[in-house]
């Protein structure tokens, strides 16, 4: 390629269009974002009810105390996650919307809040399930009713750990990816506000 390539010259001389976001755009994006957060939380709450019902049934029916304890810990973890969804990961209240100086300030604050929610996924969403899941898996693998050698029990435990670890890793990865998207949107909003 020569030093006088016309395409390269054209590319290097093009002007960069400034990023613009009107007040109406910010308002619409803020409303959409709040709707997405509310929908996510409703889905999470519905899933939590299913988890509580399923593990409540297991704790009621299965006579093994290890399984019951694991199921109970999973239910407690689920209740904690539901509480965090209602406090830490919630959508904005009407008061917060009304108290914001501008839609841009409100939307930015909500983006930052949800970014924090997504980056702290292990502490409030995944972590609370770990004790119950570990107890449940151990109790299932080492249940007295299973007539299996130690090696087979350890294999069952390892398979559960690999599957569960993979699911947790995938959830963490998806949340990190979503957090990066929110960080880019925060930067774009900051650039729009600075112009």
mmCIF file of N, CA and C in Angstrom, residues 73-174:
data_model
loop_
_atom_site.group_PDB
_atom_site.id
_atom_site.type_symbol
_atom_site.label_atom_id
_atom_site.label_comp_id
_atom_site.label_asym_id
_atom_site.label_seq_id
_atom_site.Cartn_x
_atom_site.Cartn_y
_atom_site.Cartn_z
ATOM 1 N N UNK A 73 -31.719 -24.227 53.559
ATOM 2 C CA UNK A 73 -30.727 -23.179 53.294
ATOM 3 C C UNK A 73 -30.936 -22.545 51.917
ATOM 4 N N UNK A 74 -31.328 -23.352 50.949
ATOM 5 C CA UNK A 74 -31.626 -22.801 49.615
ATOM 6 C C UNK A 74 -32.831 -21.868 49.693
ATOM 7 N N UNK A 75 -33.838 -22.242 50.463
ATOM 8 C CA UNK A 75 -35.008 -21.371 50.641
ATOM 9 C C UNK A 75 -34.589 -20.061 51.316
ATOM 10 N N UNK A 76 -33.758 -20.147 52.349
ATOM 11 C CA UNK A 76 -33.277 -18.916 53.005
ATOM 12 C C UNK A 76 -32.474 -18.046 52.034
ATOM 13 N N UNK A 77 -31.619 -18.678 51.226
ATOM 14 C CA UNK A 77 -30.864 -17.935 50.214
ATOM 15 C C UNK A 77 -31.785 -17.255 49.226
ATOM 16 N N UNK A 78 -32.844 -17.943 48.837
ATOM 17 C CA UNK A 78 -33.813 -17.377 47.896
ATOM 18 C C UNK A 78 -34.541 -16.187 48.514
ATOM 19 N N UNK A 79 -34.923 -16.310 49.777
ATOM 20 C CA UNK A 79 -35.578 -15.185 50.459
ATOM 21 C C UNK A 79 -34.651 -13.979 50.546
ATOM 22 N N UNK A 80 -33.369 -14.232 50.810
ATOM 23 C CA UNK A 80 -32.386 -13.136 50.854
ATOM 24 C C UNK A 80 -32.282 -12.458 49.486
ATOM 25 N N UNK A 81 -32.218 -13.253 48.423
ATOM 26 C CA UNK A 81 -32.138 -12.694 47.066
ATOM 27 C C UNK A 81 -33.394 -11.875 46.758
ATOM 28 N N UNK A 82 -34.553 -12.365 47.152
ATOM 29 C CA UNK A 82 -35.793 -11.613 46.933
ATOM 30 C C UNK A 82 -35.751 -10.266 47.666
ATOM 31 N N UNK A 83 -35.227 -10.287 48.874
ATOM 32 C CA UNK A 83 -35.103 -9.039 49.635
ATOM 33 C C UNK A 83 -34.155 -8.066 48.941
ATOM 34 N N UNK A 84 -33.002 -8.577 48.451
ATOM 35 C CA UNK A 84 -32.034 -7.724 47.758
ATOM 36 C C UNK A 84 -32.608 -7.191 46.443
ATOM 37 N N UNK A 85 -33.425 -7.999 45.753
ATOM 38 C CA UNK A 85 -34.081 -7.517 44.540
ATOM 39 C C UNK A 85 -35.015 -6.352 44.858
ATOM 40 N N UNK A 86 -35.657 -6.411 46.016
ATOM 41 C CA UNK A 86 -36.609 -5.366 46.405
ATOM 42 C C UNK A 86 -35.942 -4.125 46.973
ATOM 43 N N UNK A 87 -34.680 -4.246 47.387
ATOM 44 C CA UNK A 87 -33.999 -3.092 47.982
ATOM 45 C C UNK A 87 -32.838 -2.614 47.106
ATOM 46 N N UNK A 88 -31.861 -3.454 46.905
ATOM 47 C CA UNK A 88 -30.634 -3.100 46.194
ATOM 48 C C UNK A 88 -30.835 -3.045 44.676
ATOM 49 N N UNK A 89 -31.537 -4.005 44.113
ATOM 50 C CA UNK A 89 -31.658 -4.133 42.654
ATOM 51 C C UNK A 89 -32.985 -3.606 42.118
ATOM 52 N N UNK A 90 -33.697 -2.873 42.908
ATOM 53 C CA UNK A 90 -35.036 -2.420 42.533
ATOM 54 C C UNK A 90 -34.993 -1.329 41.457
ATOM 55 N N UNK A 91 -36.132 -1.118 40.845
ATOM 56 C CA UNK A 91 -36.300 0.024 39.941
ATOM 57 C C UNK A 91 -36.523 1.263 40.804
ATOM 58 N N UNK A 92 -36.389 2.401 40.202
ATOM 59 C CA UNK A 92 -36.544 3.658 40.934
ATOM 60 C C UNK A 92 -37.990 3.849 41.376
ATOM 61 N N UNK A 93 -38.135 4.559 42.477
ATOM 62 C CA UNK A 93 -39.469 4.904 42.949
ATOM 63 C C UNK A 93 -39.922 6.195 42.272
ATOM 64 N N UNK A 94 -41.208 6.472 42.361
ATOM 65 C CA UNK A 94 -41.748 7.704 41.797
ATOM 66 C C UNK A 94 -41.122 8.916 42.478
ATOM 67 N N UNK A 95 -40.883 8.824 43.783
ATOM 68 C CA UNK A 95 -40.227 9.917 44.512
ATOM 69 C C UNK A 95 -38.846 10.210 43.946
ATOM 70 N N UNK A 96 -38.088 9.167 43.678
ATOM 71 C CA UNK A 96 -36.744 9.361 43.118
ATOM 72 C C UNK A 96 -36.808 10.016 41.744
ATOM 73 N N UNK A 97 -37.784 9.634 40.961
ATOM 74 C CA UNK A 97 -37.951 10.261 39.642
ATOM 75 C C UNK A 97 -38.287 11.737 39.801
ATOM 76 N N UNK A 98 -39.179 12.030 40.741
ATOM 77 C CA UNK A 98 -39.621 13.412 40.929
ATOM 78 C C UNK A 98 -38.547 14.292 41.558
ATOM 79 N N UNK A 99 -37.657 13.702 42.358
ATOM 80 C CA UNK A 99 -36.635 14.494 43.039
ATOM 81 C C UNK A 99 -35.394 14.747 42.181
ATOM 82 N N UNK A 100 -35.271 14.047 41.074
ATOM 83 C CA UNK A 100 -34.093 14.221 40.222
ATOM 84 C C UNK A 100 -34.097 15.614 39.607
ATOM 85 N N UNK A 101 -32.892 16.187 39.482
ATOM 86 C CA UNK A 101 -32.776 17.523 38.885
ATOM 87 C C UNK A 101 -33.151 17.513 37.408
ATOM 88 N N UNK A 102 -32.816 16.411 36.741
ATOM 89 C CA UNK A 102 -33.140 16.292 35.322
ATOM 90 C C UNK A 102 -33.276 14.815 34.975
ATOM 91 N N UNK A 103 -33.858 14.550 33.805
ATOM 92 C CA UNK A 103 -33.970 13.169 33.353
ATOM 93 C C UNK A 103 -32.592 12.570 33.130
ATOM 94 N N UNK A 104 -31.652 13.376 32.685
ATOM 95 C CA UNK A 104 -30.293 12.876 32.464
ATOM 96 C C UNK A 104 -29.665 12.445 33.790
ATOM 97 N N UNK A 105 -29.822 13.255 34.833
ATOM 98 C CA UNK A 105 -29.285 12.899 36.154
ATOM 99 C C UNK A 105 -29.958 11.640 36.696
ATOM 100 N N UNK A 106 -31.282 11.598 36.544
ATOM 101 C CA UNK A 106 -32.028 10.432 37.023
ATOM 102 C C UNK A 106 -31.572 9.161 36.302
ATOM 103 N N UNK A 107 -31.516 9.226 34.980
ATOM 104 C CA UNK A 107 -31.151 8.048 34.192
ATOM 105 C C UNK A 107 -29.731 7.605 34.510
ATOM 106 N N UNK A 108 -28.825 8.551 34.647
ATOM 107 C CA UNK A 108 -27.438 8.200 34.965
ATOM 108 C C UNK A 108 -27.355 7.513 36.327
ATOM 109 N N UNK A 109 -28.049 8.050 37.307
ATOM 110 C CA UNK A 109 -28.032 7.454 38.650
ATOM 111 C C UNK A 109 -28.577 6.024 38.617
ATOM 112 N N UNK A 110 -29.617 5.802 37.834
ATOM 113 C CA UNK A 110 -30.189 4.456 37.733
ATOM 114 C C UNK A 110 -29.254 3.506 36.988
ATOM 115 N N UNK A 111 -28.596 3.998 35.960
ATOM 116 C CA UNK A 111 -27.615 3.174 35.251
ATOM 117 C C UNK A 111 -26.484 2.776 36.187
ATOM 118 N N UNK A 112 -26.003 3.725 36.986
ATOM 119 C CA UNK A 112 -24.919 3.444 37.933
ATOM 120 C C UNK A 112 -25.382 2.431 38.980
ATOM 121 N N UNK A 113 -26.603 2.604 39.473
ATOM 122 C CA UNK A 113 -27.118 1.680 40.486
ATOM 123 C C UNK A 113 -27.188 0.248 39.934
ATOM 124 N N UNK A 114 -27.748 0.095 38.740
ATOM 125 C CA UNK A 114 -27.867 -1.239 38.158
ATOM 126 C C UNK A 114 -26.504 -1.798 37.750
ATOM 127 N N UNK A 115 -25.572 -0.938 37.385
ATOM 128 C CA UNK A 115 -24.196 -1.387 37.108
ATOM 129 C C UNK A 115 -23.603 -1.997 38.381
ATOM 130 N N UNK A 116 -23.803 -1.323 39.507
ATOM 131 C CA UNK A 116 -23.325 -1.858 40.792
ATOM 132 C C UNK A 116 -23.992 -3.186 41.117
ATOM 133 N N UNK A 117 -25.289 -3.290 40.847
ATOM 134 C CA UNK A 117 -26.023 -4.541 41.075
ATOM 135 C C UNK A 117 -25.377 -5.673 40.294
ATOM 136 N N UNK A 118 -25.078 -5.417 39.028
ATOM 137 C CA UNK A 118 -24.534 -6.462 38.159
ATOM 138 C C UNK A 118 -23.093 -6.821 38.500
ATOM 139 N N UNK A 119 -22.311 -5.853 38.925
ATOM 140 C CA UNK A 119 -20.912 -6.154 39.244
ATOM 141 C C UNK A 119 -20.763 -6.847 40.598
ATOM 142 N N UNK A 120 -21.768 -6.755 41.429
ATOM 143 C CA UNK A 120 -21.722 -7.402 42.753
ATOM 144 C C UNK A 120 -22.577 -8.666 42.811
ATOM 145 N N UNK A 121 -22.756 -9.298 41.685
ATOM 146 C CA UNK A 121 -23.678 -10.429 41.571
ATOM 147 C C UNK A 121 -23.335 -11.571 42.524
ATOM 148 N N UNK A 122 -22.039 -11.777 42.769
ATOM 149 C CA UNK A 122 -21.644 -12.880 43.661
ATOM 150 C C UNK A 122 -22.067 -12.618 45.102
ATOM 151 N N UNK A 123 -22.011 -11.395 45.547
ATOM 152 C CA UNK A 123 -22.285 -11.129 46.962
ATOM 153 C C UNK A 123 -23.763 -11.194 47.317
ATOM 154 N N UNK A 124 -24.650 -10.842 46.416
ATOM 155 C CA UNK A 124 -26.062 -10.778 46.789
ATOM 156 C C UNK A 124 -26.943 -11.768 46.044
ATOM 157 N N UNK A 125 -26.484 -12.312 44.917
ATOM 158 C CA UNK A 125 -27.350 -13.163 44.113
ATOM 159 C C UNK A 125 -26.869 -14.611 44.061
ATOM 160 N N UNK A 126 -25.621 -14.826 43.776
ATOM 161 C CA UNK A 126 -25.113 -16.194 43.665
ATOM 162 C C UNK A 126 -24.631 -16.743 45.007
ATOM 163 N N UNK A 127 -23.887 -15.939 45.729
ATOM 164 C CA UNK A 127 -23.306 -16.373 46.996
ATOM 165 C C UNK A 127 -24.288 -16.938 48.007
ATOM 166 N N UNK A 128 -25.461 -16.327 48.189
ATOM 167 C CA UNK A 128 -26.403 -16.850 49.176
ATOM 168 C C UNK A 128 -26.898 -18.270 48.905
ATOM 169 N N UNK A 129 -26.788 -18.726 47.669
ATOM 170 C CA UNK A 129 -27.221 -20.082 47.340
ATOM 171 C C UNK A 129 -26.152 -21.138 47.623
ATOM 172 N N UNK A 130 -24.899 -20.728 47.691
ATOM 173 C CA UNK A 130 -23.795 -21.692 47.781
ATOM 174 C C UNK A 130 -23.906 -22.613 49.001
ATOM 175 N N UNK A 131 -24.116 -22.110 50.222
ATOM 176 C CA UNK A 131 -24.183 -23.041 51.365
ATOM 177 C C UNK A 131 -25.274 -24.100 51.209
ATOM 178 N N UNK A 132 -26.458 -23.687 50.806
ATOM 179 C CA UNK A 132 -27.558 -24.635 50.657
ATOM 180 C C UNK A 132 -27.302 -25.649 49.560
ATOM 181 N N UNK A 133 -26.760 -25.192 48.454
ATOM 182 C CA UNK A 133 -26.487 -26.103 47.341
ATOM 183 C C UNK A 133 -25.426 -27.122 47.728
ATOM 184 N N UNK A 134 -24.370 -26.666 48.395
ATOM 185 C CA UNK A 134 -23.299 -27.592 48.800
ATOM 186 C C UNK A 134 -23.836 -28.639 49.774
ATOM 187 N N UNK A 135 -24.592 -28.198 50.777
ATOM 188 C CA UNK A 135 -25.173 -29.149 51.741
ATOM 189 C C UNK A 135 -26.116 -30.106 51.020
ATOM 190 N N UNK A 136 -26.943 -29.589 50.133
ATOM 191 C CA UNK A 136 -27.906 -30.407 49.400
ATOM 192 C C UNK A 136 -27.180 -31.465 48.551
ATOM 193 N N UNK A 137 -26.140 -31.042 47.823
ATOM 194 C CA UNK A 137 -25.388 -31.978 46.976
ATOM 195 C C UNK A 137 -24.711 -33.072 47.807
ATOM 196 N N UNK A 138 -24.065 -32.658 48.903
ATOM 197 C CA UNK A 138 -23.429 -33.662 49.770
ATOM 198 C C UNK A 138 -24.465 -34.638 50.316
ATOM 199 N N UNK A 139 -25.597 -34.115 50.777
ATOM 200 C CA UNK A 139 -26.638 -34.970 51.343
ATOM 201 C C UNK A 139 -27.189 -35.936 50.300
ATOM 202 N N UNK A 140 -27.361 -35.458 49.078
ATOM 203 C CA UNK A 140 -27.873 -36.330 48.008
ATOM 204 C C UNK A 140 -26.840 -37.399 47.632
ATOM 205 N N UNK A 141 -25.580 -37.000 47.514
ATOM 206 C CA UNK A 141 -24.537 -37.954 47.104
ATOM 207 C C UNK A 141 -24.253 -38.989 48.183
ATOM 208 N N UNK A 142 -24.371 -38.590 49.444
ATOM 209 C CA UNK A 142 -24.037 -39.497 50.543
ATOM 210 C C UNK A 142 -25.271 -39.968 51.320
ATOM 211 N N UNK A 143 -26.422 -39.932 50.647
ATOM 212 C CA UNK A 143 -27.656 -40.408 51.289
ATOM 213 C C UNK A 143 -27.519 -41.883 51.639
ATOM 214 N N UNK A 144 -27.903 -42.259 52.862
ATOM 215 C CA UNK A 144 -27.800 -43.665 53.274
ATOM 216 C C UNK A 144 -28.620 -44.609 52.380
ATOM 217 N N UNK A 145 -29.670 -44.091 51.772
ATOM 218 C CA UNK A 145 -30.516 -44.941 50.934
ATOM 219 C C UNK A 145 -29.843 -45.340 49.616
ATOM 220 N N UNK A 146 -28.821 -44.594 49.210
ATOM 221 C CA UNK A 146 -28.077 -44.940 47.992
ATOM 222 C C UNK A 146 -27.078 -46.038 48.318
ATOM 223 N N UNK A 147 -27.171 -47.107 47.594
ATOM 224 C CA UNK A 147 -26.243 -48.215 47.814
ATOM 225 C C UNK A 147 -25.133 -48.127 46.768
ATOM 226 N N UNK A 148 -24.235 -47.164 46.969
ATOM 227 C CA UNK A 148 -23.159 -46.930 46.007
ATOM 228 C C UNK A 148 -21.814 -46.915 46.725
ATOM 229 N N UNK A 149 -20.749 -47.310 46.013
ATOM 230 C CA UNK A 149 -19.415 -47.199 46.611
ATOM 231 C C UNK A 149 -18.992 -45.730 46.704
ATOM 232 N N UNK A 150 -17.984 -45.488 47.499
ATOM 233 C CA UNK A 150 -17.502 -44.118 47.731
ATOM 234 C C UNK A 150 -17.136 -43.422 46.426
ATOM 235 N N UNK A 151 -16.469 -44.123 45.534
ATOM 236 C CA UNK A 151 -16.067 -43.526 44.257
ATOM 237 C C UNK A 151 -17.253 -43.017 43.451
ATOM 238 N N UNK A 152 -18.335 -43.790 43.426
ATOM 239 C CA UNK A 152 -19.539 -43.378 42.696
ATOM 240 C C UNK A 152 -20.177 -42.160 43.355
ATOM 241 N N UNK A 153 -20.175 -42.131 44.677
ATOM 242 C CA UNK A 153 -20.737 -40.977 45.400
ATOM 243 C C UNK A 153 -19.926 -39.712 45.106
ATOM 244 N N UNK A 154 -18.607 -39.858 45.110
ATOM 245 C CA UNK A 154 -17.749 -38.709 44.802
ATOM 246 C C UNK A 154 -17.940 -38.253 43.360
ATOM 247 N N UNK A 155 -18.157 -39.195 42.467
ATOM 248 C CA UNK A 155 -18.413 -38.845 41.059
ATOM 249 C C UNK A 155 -19.711 -38.062 40.923
ATOM 250 N N UNK A 156 -20.754 -38.473 41.629
ATOM 251 C CA UNK A 156 -22.027 -37.740 41.618
ATOM 252 C C UNK A 156 -21.807 -36.318 42.140
ATOM 253 N N UNK A 157 -21.070 -36.206 43.231
ATOM 254 C CA UNK A 157 -20.781 -34.895 43.810
ATOM 255 C C UNK A 157 -19.993 -34.023 42.829
ATOM 256 N N UNK A 158 -18.981 -34.609 42.175
ATOM 257 C CA UNK A 158 -18.164 -33.863 41.210
ATOM 258 C C UNK A 158 -19.005 -33.414 40.011
ATOM 259 N N UNK A 159 -19.875 -34.284 39.523
ATOM 260 C CA UNK A 159 -20.735 -33.908 38.399
ATOM 261 C C UNK A 159 -21.654 -32.747 38.770
ATOM 262 N N UNK A 160 -22.233 -32.814 39.946
ATOM 263 C CA UNK A 160 -23.097 -31.721 40.405
ATOM 264 C C UNK A 160 -22.312 -30.421 40.535
ATOM 265 N N UNK A 161 -21.101 -30.526 41.090
ATOM 266 C CA UNK A 161 -20.273 -29.332 41.261
ATOM 267 C C UNK A 161 -19.887 -28.726 39.912
ATOM 268 N N UNK A 162 -19.548 -29.563 38.952
ATOM 269 C CA UNK A 162 -19.196 -29.057 37.617
ATOM 270 C C UNK A 162 -20.397 -28.399 36.948
ATOM 271 N N UNK A 163 -21.537 -29.054 37.019
ATOM 272 C CA UNK A 163 -22.738 -28.489 36.409
ATOM 273 C C UNK A 163 -23.138 -27.184 37.102
ATOM 274 N N UNK A 164 -23.189 -27.212 38.420
ATOM 275 C CA UNK A 164 -23.559 -26.011 39.165
ATOM 276 C C UNK A 164 -22.555 -24.891 38.984
ATOM 277 N N UNK A 165 -21.263 -25.248 39.027
ATOM 278 C CA UNK A 165 -20.222 -24.240 38.806
ATOM 279 C C UNK A 165 -20.323 -23.622 37.424
ATOM 280 N N UNK A 166 -20.639 -24.453 36.426
ATOM 281 C CA UNK A 166 -20.807 -23.937 35.065
ATOM 282 C C UNK A 166 -21.979 -22.980 34.959
ATOM 283 N N UNK A 167 -23.075 -23.332 35.610
ATOM 284 C CA UNK A 167 -24.254 -22.457 35.595
ATOM 285 C C UNK A 167 -23.944 -21.136 36.294
ATOM 286 N N UNK A 168 -23.294 -21.214 37.458
ATOM 287 C CA UNK A 168 -22.935 -19.988 38.180
ATOM 288 C C UNK A 168 -21.966 -19.144 37.364
ATOM 289 N N UNK A 169 -20.980 -19.777 36.723
ATOM 290 C CA UNK A 169 -20.020 -19.036 35.895
ATOM 291 C C UNK A 169 -20.727 -18.358 34.727
ATOM 292 N N UNK A 170 -21.680 -19.046 34.120
ATOM 293 C CA UNK A 170 -22.420 -18.456 33.004
ATOM 294 C C UNK A 170 -23.246 -17.257 33.469
ATOM 295 N N UNK A 171 -23.894 -17.381 34.615
ATOM 296 C CA UNK A 171 -24.677 -16.262 35.152
ATOM 297 C C UNK A 171 -23.765 -15.079 35.454
ATOM 298 N N UNK A 172 -22.620 -15.344 36.066
ATOM 299 C CA UNK A 172 -21.673 -14.266 36.379
ATOM 300 C C UNK A 172 -21.168 -13.613 35.100
ATOM 301 N N UNK A 173 -20.859 -14.413 34.085
ATOM 302 C CA UNK A 173 -20.369 -13.871 32.811
ATOM 303 C C UNK A 173 -21.431 -12.994 32.145
ATOM 304 N N UNK A 174 -22.676 -13.466 32.099
ATOM 305 C CA UNK A 174 -23.755 -12.680 31.498
ATOM 306 C C UNK A 174 -23.952 -11.355 32.232
#
